[in-house]
XYZ file of C-alpha atoms in Angstrom:
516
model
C 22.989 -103.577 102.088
C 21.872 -104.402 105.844
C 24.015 -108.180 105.284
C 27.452 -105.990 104.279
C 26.936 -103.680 107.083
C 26.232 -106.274 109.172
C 29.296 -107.834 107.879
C 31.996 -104.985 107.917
C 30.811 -104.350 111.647
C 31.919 -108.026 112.911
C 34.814 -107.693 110.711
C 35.685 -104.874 112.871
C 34.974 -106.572 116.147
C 36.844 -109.775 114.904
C 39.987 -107.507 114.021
C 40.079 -106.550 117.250
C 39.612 -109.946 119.364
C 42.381 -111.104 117.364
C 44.733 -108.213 118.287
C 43.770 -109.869 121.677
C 43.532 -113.301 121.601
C 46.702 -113.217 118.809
C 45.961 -114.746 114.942
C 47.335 -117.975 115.320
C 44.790 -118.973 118.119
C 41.536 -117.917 116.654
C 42.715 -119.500 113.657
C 42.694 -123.053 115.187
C 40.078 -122.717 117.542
C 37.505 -120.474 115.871
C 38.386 -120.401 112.634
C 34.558 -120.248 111.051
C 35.119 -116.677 112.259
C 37.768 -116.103 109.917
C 36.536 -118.039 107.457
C 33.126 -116.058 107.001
C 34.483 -112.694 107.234
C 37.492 -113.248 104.822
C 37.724 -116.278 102.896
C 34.057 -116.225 101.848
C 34.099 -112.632 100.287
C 37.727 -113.448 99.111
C 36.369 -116.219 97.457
C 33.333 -114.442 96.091
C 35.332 -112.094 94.498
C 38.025 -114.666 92.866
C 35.227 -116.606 91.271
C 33.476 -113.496 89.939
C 36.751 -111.991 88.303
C 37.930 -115.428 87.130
C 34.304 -115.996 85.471
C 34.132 -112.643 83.742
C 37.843 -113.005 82.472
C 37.033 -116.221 81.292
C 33.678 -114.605 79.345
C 35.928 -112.302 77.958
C 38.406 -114.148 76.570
C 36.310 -116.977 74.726
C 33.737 -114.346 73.617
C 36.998 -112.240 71.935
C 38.599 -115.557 70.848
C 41.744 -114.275 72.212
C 43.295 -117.574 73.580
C 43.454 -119.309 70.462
C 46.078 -116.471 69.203
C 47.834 -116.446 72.189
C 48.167 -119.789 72.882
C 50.751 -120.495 70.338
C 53.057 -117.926 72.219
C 52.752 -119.166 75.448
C 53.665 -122.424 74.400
C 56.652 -120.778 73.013
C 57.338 -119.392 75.898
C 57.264 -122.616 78.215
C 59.593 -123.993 75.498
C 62.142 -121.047 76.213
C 61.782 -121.470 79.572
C 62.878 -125.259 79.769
C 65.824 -124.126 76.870
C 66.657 -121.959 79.384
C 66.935 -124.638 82.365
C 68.931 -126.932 80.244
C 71.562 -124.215 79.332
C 72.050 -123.303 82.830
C 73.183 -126.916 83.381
C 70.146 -128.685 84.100
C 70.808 -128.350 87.956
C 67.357 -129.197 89.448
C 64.424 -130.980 88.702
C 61.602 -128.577 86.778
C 58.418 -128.090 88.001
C 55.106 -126.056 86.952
C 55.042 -122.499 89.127
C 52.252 -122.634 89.741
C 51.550 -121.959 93.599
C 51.197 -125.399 96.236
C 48.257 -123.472 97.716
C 46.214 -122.956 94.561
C 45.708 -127.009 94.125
C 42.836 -128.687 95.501
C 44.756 -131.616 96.784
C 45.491 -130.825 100.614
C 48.897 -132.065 100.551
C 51.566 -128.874 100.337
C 54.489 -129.371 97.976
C 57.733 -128.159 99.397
C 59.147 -129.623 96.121
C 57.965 -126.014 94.393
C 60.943 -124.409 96.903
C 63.544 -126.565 95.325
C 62.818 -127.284 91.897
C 63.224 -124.926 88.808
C 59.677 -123.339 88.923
C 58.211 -123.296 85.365
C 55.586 -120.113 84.640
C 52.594 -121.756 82.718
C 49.774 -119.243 82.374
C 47.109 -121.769 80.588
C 43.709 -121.016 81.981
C 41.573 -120.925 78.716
C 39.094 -122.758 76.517
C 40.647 -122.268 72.824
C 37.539 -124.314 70.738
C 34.603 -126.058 70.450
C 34.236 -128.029 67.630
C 30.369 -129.388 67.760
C 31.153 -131.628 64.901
C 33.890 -133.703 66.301
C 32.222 -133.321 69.484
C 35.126 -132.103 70.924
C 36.532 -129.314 72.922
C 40.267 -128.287 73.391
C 41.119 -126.870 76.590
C 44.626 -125.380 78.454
C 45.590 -127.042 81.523
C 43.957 -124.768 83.838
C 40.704 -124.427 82.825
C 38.554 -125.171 85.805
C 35.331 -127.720 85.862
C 33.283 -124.621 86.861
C 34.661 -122.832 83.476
C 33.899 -126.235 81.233
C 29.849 -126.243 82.660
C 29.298 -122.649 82.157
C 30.487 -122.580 78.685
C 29.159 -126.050 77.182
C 26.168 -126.366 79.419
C 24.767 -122.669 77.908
C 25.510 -124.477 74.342
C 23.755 -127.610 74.865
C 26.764 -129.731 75.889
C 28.813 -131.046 78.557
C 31.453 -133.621 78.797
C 30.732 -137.184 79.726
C 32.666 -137.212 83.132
C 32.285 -133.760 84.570
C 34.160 -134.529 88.440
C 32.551 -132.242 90.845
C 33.832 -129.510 92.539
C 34.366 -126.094 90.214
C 38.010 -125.490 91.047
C 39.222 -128.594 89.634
C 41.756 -128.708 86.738
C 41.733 -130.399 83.196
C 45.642 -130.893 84.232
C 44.862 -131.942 87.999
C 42.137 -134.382 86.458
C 44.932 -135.731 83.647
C 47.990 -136.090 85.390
C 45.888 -137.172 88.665
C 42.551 -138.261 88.222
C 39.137 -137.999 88.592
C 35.553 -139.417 88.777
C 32.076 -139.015 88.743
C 28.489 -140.798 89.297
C 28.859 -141.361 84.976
C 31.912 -143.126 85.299
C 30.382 -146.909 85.281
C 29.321 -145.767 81.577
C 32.297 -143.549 80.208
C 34.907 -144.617 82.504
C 37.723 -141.787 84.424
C 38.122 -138.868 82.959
C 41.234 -139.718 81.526
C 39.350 -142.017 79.596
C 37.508 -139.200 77.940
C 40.366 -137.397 76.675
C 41.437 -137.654 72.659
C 44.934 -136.145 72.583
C 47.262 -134.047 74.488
C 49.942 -132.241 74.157
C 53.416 -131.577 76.173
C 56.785 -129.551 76.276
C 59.025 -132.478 76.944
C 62.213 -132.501 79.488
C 64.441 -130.691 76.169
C 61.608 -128.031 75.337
C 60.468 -129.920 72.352
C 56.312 -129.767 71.894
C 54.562 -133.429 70.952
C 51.394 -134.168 70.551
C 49.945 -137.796 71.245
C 46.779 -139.331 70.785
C 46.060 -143.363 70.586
C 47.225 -143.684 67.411
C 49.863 -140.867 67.759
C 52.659 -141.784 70.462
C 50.153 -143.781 72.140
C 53.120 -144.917 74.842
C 52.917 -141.347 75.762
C 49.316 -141.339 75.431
C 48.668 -144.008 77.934
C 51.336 -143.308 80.335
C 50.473 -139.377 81.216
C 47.425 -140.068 83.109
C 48.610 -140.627 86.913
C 51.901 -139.154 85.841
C 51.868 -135.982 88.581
C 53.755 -133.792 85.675
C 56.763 -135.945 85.650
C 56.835 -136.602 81.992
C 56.428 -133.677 81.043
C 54.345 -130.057 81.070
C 50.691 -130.236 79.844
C 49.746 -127.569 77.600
C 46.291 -128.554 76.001
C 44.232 -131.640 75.885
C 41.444 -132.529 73.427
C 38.091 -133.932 75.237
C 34.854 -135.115 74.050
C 31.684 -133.720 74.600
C 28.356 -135.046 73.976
C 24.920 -133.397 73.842
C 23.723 -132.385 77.238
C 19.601 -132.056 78.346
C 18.385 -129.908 80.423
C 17.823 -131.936 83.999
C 18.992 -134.993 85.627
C 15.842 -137.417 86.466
C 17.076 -138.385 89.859
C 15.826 -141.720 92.090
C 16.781 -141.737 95.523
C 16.687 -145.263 97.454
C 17.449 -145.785 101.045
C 18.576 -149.084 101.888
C 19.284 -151.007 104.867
C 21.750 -153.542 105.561
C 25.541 -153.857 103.653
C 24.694 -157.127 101.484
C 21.590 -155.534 100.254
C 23.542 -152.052 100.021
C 26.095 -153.633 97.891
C 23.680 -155.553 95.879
C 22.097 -152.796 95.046
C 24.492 -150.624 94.035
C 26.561 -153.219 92.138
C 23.144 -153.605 90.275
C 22.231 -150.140 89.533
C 26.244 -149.787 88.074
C 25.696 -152.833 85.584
C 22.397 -151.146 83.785
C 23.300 -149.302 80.990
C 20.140 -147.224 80.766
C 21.756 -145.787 83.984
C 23.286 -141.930 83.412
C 24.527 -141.701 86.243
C 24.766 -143.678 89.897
C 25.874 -142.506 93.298
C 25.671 -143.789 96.408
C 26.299 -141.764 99.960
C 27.431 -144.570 102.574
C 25.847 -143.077 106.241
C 26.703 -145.728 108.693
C 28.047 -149.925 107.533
C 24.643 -150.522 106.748
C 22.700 -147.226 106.034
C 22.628 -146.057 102.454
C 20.945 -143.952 99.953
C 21.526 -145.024 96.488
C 20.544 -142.772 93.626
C 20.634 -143.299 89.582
C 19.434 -140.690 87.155
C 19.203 -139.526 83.646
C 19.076 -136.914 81.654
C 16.026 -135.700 80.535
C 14.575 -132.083 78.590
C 10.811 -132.925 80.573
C 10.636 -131.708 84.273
C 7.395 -132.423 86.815
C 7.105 -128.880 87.852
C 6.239 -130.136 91.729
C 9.343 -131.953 91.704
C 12.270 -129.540 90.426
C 14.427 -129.082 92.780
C 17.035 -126.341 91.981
C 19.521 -127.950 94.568
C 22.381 -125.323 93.273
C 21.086 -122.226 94.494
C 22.619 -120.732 97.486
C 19.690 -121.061 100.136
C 18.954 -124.894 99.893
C 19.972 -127.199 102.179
C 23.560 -129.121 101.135
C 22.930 -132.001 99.014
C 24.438 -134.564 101.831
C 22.076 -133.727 104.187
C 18.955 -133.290 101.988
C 19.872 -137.092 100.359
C 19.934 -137.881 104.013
C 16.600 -136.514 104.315
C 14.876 -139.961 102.550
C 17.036 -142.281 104.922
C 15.490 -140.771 107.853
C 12.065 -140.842 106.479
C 12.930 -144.066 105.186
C 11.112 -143.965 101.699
C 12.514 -143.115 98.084
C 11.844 -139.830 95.778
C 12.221 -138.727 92.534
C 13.870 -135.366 91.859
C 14.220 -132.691 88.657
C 17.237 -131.643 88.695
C 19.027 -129.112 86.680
C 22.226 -130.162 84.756
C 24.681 -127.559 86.130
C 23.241 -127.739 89.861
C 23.185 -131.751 89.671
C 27.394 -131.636 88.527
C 28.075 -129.404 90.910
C 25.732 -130.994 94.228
C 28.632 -131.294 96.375
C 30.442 -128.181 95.604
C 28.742 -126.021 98.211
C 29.484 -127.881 101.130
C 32.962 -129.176 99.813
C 31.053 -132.551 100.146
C 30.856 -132.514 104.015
C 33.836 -131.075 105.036
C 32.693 -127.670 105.198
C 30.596 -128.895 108.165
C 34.168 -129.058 110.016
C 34.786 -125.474 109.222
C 31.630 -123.815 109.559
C 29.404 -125.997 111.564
C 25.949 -124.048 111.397
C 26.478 -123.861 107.713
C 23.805 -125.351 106.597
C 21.443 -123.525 109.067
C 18.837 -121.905 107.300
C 19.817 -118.491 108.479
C 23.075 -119.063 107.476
C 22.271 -119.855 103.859
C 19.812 -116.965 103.268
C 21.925 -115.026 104.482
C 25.027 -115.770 103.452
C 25.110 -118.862 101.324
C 25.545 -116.729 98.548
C 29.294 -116.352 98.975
C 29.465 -120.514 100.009
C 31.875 -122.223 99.474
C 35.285 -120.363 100.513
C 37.977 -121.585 97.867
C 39.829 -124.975 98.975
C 42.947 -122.653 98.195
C 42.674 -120.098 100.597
C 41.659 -122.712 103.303
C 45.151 -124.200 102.511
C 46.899 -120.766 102.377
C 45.964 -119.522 105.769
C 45.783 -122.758 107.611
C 49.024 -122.521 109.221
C 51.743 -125.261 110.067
C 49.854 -125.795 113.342
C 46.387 -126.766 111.765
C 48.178 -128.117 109.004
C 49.917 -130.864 111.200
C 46.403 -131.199 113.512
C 44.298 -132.011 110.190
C 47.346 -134.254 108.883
C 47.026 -136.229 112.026
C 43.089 -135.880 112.869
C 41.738 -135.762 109.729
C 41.612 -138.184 106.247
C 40.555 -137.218 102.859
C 41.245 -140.276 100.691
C 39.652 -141.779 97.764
C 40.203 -145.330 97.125
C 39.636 -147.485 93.907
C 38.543 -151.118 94.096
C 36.800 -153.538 92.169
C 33.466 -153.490 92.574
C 32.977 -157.450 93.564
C 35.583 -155.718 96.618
C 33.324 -153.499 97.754
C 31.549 -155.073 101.176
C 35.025 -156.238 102.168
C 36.411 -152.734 101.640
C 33.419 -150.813 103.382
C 34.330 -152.997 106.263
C 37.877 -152.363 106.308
C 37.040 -148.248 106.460
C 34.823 -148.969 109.032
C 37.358 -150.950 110.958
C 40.597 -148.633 110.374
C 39.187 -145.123 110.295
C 35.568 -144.944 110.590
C 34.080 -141.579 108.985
C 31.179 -141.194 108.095
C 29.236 -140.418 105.331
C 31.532 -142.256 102.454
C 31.262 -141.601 98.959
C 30.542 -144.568 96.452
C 30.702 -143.987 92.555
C 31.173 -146.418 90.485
C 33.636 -146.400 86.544
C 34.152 -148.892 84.530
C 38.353 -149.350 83.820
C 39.471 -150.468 80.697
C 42.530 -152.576 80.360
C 45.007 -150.414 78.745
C 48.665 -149.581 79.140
C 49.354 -147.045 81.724
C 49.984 -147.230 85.250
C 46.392 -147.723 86.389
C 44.142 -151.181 84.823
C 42.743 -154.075 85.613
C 44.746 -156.967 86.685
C 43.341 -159.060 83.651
C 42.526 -158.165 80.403
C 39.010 -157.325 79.971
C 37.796 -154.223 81.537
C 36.152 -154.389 85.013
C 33.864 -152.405 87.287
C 35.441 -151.183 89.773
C 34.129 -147.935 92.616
C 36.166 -145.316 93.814
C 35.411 -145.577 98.078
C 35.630 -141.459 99.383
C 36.212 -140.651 102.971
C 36.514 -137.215 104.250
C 36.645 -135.994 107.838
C 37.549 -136.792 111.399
C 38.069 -140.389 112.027
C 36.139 -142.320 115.148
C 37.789 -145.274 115.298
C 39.525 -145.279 119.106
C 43.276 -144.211 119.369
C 43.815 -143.333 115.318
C 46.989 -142.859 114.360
C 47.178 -141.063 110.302
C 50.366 -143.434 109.585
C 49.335 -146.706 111.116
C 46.122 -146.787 109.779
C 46.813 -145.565 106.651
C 49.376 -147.710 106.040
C 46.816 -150.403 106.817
C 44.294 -149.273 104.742
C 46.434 -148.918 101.451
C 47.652 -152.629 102.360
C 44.122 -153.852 101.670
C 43.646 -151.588 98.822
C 46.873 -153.466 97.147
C 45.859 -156.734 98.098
C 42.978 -156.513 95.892
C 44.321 -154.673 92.765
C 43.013 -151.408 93.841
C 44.527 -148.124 93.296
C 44.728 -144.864 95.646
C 44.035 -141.218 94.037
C 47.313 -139.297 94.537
C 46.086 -136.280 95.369
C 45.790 -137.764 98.536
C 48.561 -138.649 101.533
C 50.079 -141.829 100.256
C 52.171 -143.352 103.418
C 54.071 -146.561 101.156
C 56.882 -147.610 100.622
C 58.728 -147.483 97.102
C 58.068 -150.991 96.524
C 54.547 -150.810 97.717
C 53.665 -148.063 95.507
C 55.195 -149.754 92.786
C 53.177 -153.083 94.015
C 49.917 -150.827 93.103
C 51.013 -149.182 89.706
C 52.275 -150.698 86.946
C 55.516 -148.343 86.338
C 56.568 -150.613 83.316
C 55.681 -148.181 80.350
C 56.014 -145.004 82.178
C 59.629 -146.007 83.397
C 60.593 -147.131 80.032
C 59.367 -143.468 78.808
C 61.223 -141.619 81.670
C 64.278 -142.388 80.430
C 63.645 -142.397 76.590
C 62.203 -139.014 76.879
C 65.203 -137.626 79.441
C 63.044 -137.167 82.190
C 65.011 -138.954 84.895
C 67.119 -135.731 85.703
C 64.316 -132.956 84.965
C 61.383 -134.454 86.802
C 61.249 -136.291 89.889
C 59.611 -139.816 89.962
C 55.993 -139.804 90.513
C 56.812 -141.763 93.999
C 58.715 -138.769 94.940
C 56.805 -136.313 94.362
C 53.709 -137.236 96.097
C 54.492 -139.811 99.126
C 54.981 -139.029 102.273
C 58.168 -141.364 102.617
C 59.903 -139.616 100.051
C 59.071 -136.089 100.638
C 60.970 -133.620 102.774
């Protein structure tokens, strides 16, 4: 009790410093205060209702019965929009603050607001090895479940309060992407309410045009109202190798090499400085060395950015036991770094044993009560980007984030990209490896300017047949963007499925140049 005490009596004093100081300026200058003493608990108690509803639900088998209606439903509403006269583009209602991506859609002001209420797992078939999920089913949702079962899915991207329908109709990644590819490339079938309320479902043998050309979409083909996915057995802990290593040739050497070897699970590597590294491969094993489990999940270790950092400082390699569900979700806790920006004693040992219980505070409320203030400071003094390149790229495009924004750590993970239709592949045909480059904080590169350097950044990123996650700010032109993805199938299906005047064009919807 003494911690919620504790709590509810600086809640009290922080009420009242605001009443002085006025909201707006603790906000942007103190905002860990706020942060601790309302958007952790907030958080807390989100995650606990949205875990036991979800418990609920698949243990009652409830969502397969009423999935059919709310289909139905979604259907009727888009009847609905195109009896009224079809006057503005439709959109999921879904609010801009509950997505993970930082950007804020004014579009959901303007646009015909579509109510999709799709949060549940409806089955898992063991046999097929496959599990059929509603858009909004979260990554933390998908490990709880499968992991207690014995399974997971191949490409589990990392933090919990990511989408199946963010991670379709965006993208998204993780360290066993050089074997299984994005997790688009996971996915069996999905299906849609199309721009006249008709339902389809498409696999690669079923409408594969549609198929191929949803992933990357941004919901501008169509609503998402269940995908298929494939699952494969899990084990109990990831064997993890960690590897400082000096020096980028040797860094990108390797890193390249450690991507290429099948035996491989999974590969990471956490970028500290040009030439400062610590690589790290692992697989999944049922055995653990008792001295060397490391339970990296619970709530009063150290983040896992800082304890990887850890073996570069001491410069020698380790081998860890790690358990499934705490290695998929390593980064979660500390929002990769960024929570460092927010709450900078946060990993202090106090801190977590205290009140690293309640850690992380939900990317959603950050974006909720940031303000238009803090909004416009982070847009301008602050990048979150992920950028994909081919791996033979890589020590030319470490350089070029050095050179244009300069943050520190960066993110490596590698995926292999198969050359299919869509708007994202390879430029020839065979597939190719290629790594997704994250950056995430303040930039320290003298007199940076978000446009400028952005701008410069995604120039390099074209020039090599690499592609930039949309979740992202995007600062190109129409003909740039276009330059990056291949829009030949998905414009051919825009207008044979009568999307051109109930969805906006992917290029509209997420770049900067087009928004308003």
């Amino acid at each position: 009790m003494e911690p919620a005490v504790s709590l509810a009596v600086c809640a009290l004093l922080f009420l009242l410093w605001v009443r002085v100081k006025g909201l707006e300026f603790v906000l942007i200058h103190q905002r860990w205060v706020f942060v601790c003493l309302f958007l952790l608990p907030l958080s807390l108690i989100f995650d606990i209702y949205y875990y036991v509803r979800a418990w609920v639900v698949f243990r009652l088998s409830s969502a397969p019965r009423l999935h059919g209606q709310r289909v139905r439903d979604i259907q009727k509403q888009v009847r609905e929009w195109k009896e009224q006269g079809s006057k503005t583009f439709m959109c999921t209602g879904r609010p801009g603050w509950l997505t993970v991506s930082l950007r804020v859609g004014k579009y959901k002001k303007t646009h015909k607001n579509i109510m999709i209420n799709l949060m549940d797992i409806l089955e898992v078939d063991t046999k097929k090895q496959i599990v059929r999920v509603e858009p909004l089913v979260t990554m933390g949702q998908v490990t709880a479940l499968l992991t207690s079962i014995g399974w997971t899915l191949p490409v589990l991207p990392e933090l919990d309060d990511l989408t199946v329908g963010g991670l379709i109709m965006g993208t998204g990644i993780e360290s066993s992407s050089h074997k299984y590819g994005l997790f688009q490339h996971i996915c069996t079938a999905y299906e849609l309410v199309l721009a006249d309320g008709s339902f389809v479902r498409c696999t690669p043998s079923e409408n594969s045009d549609l198929f191929y050309a949803v992933p990357w979409s941004c919901g501008t083909l169509g609503f998402l109202v269940a995908a298929e996915i494939r699952i494969i057995p899990a084990k109990k802990y990831i064997k993890l190798r960690f590897e400082p290593v000096r020096g980028l040739e040797a860094i990108c050497d390797k890193f390249t090499r450690e991507s290429q070897r099948p035996e491989n699970h999974f590969v990471e590597g956490l970028l500290y400085s040009l030439d400062e590294a610590v690589i790290m491969t692992g697989v999944m094993t049922d055995e653990a060395e008792p001295s060397k489990l490391n339970n990296i999940g619970s709530y009063y270790k150290p983040w896992f950015f800082k304890h990887v950092e850890n073996y570069l400082k001491a410069n020698k390699g380790g081998l860890e036991y790690i358990p499934l569900r705490h290695y998929y979700h390593r980064h979660t806790r500390s929002i990769f770094w960024e929570l460092q920006d927010i709450i900078p004693f946060g990993n202090n040992p106090i801190f977590r044993y205290l009140f690293g219980w309640m850690v992380p505070p939900k990317i959603s409320l950050l974006k909720l009560t940031q303000g238009e203030t803090l909004r416009k400071l982070y847009e301008q003094h602050h990048v979150v980007q992920d950028m994909l390149v081919p791996m033979k790229c890589l020590s030319q495009a470490v350089h070029t984030f050095h050179n244009d924004i300069h943050v520190y750590p960066i993110w490596l993970c590698p995926f292999i990209l198969p050359s299919q239709p869509g708007l994202v592949h390879p430029k020839g045909d065979e597939a190719e490896l290629y790594v997704d480059i994250g950056a995430y904080g303040e930039p320290r590169v003298k007199h940076f300017e978000a446009r400028s350097c952005m701008r410069q950044l995604e120039k390099f990123v074209r020039s090599v047949h690499g592609f930039q996650m949309l979740y992202a700010d995007c600062y190109m032109s129409r003909e740039e963007f276009w330059e990056m993805f291949d829009g030949s199938l998905y414009h051919r299906l825009r207008e044979q499925l009568g999307c051109q005047d109930a969805f906006p064009e992917v290029y509209d919807k997420i770049c900067k140049a087009a928004r308003h």
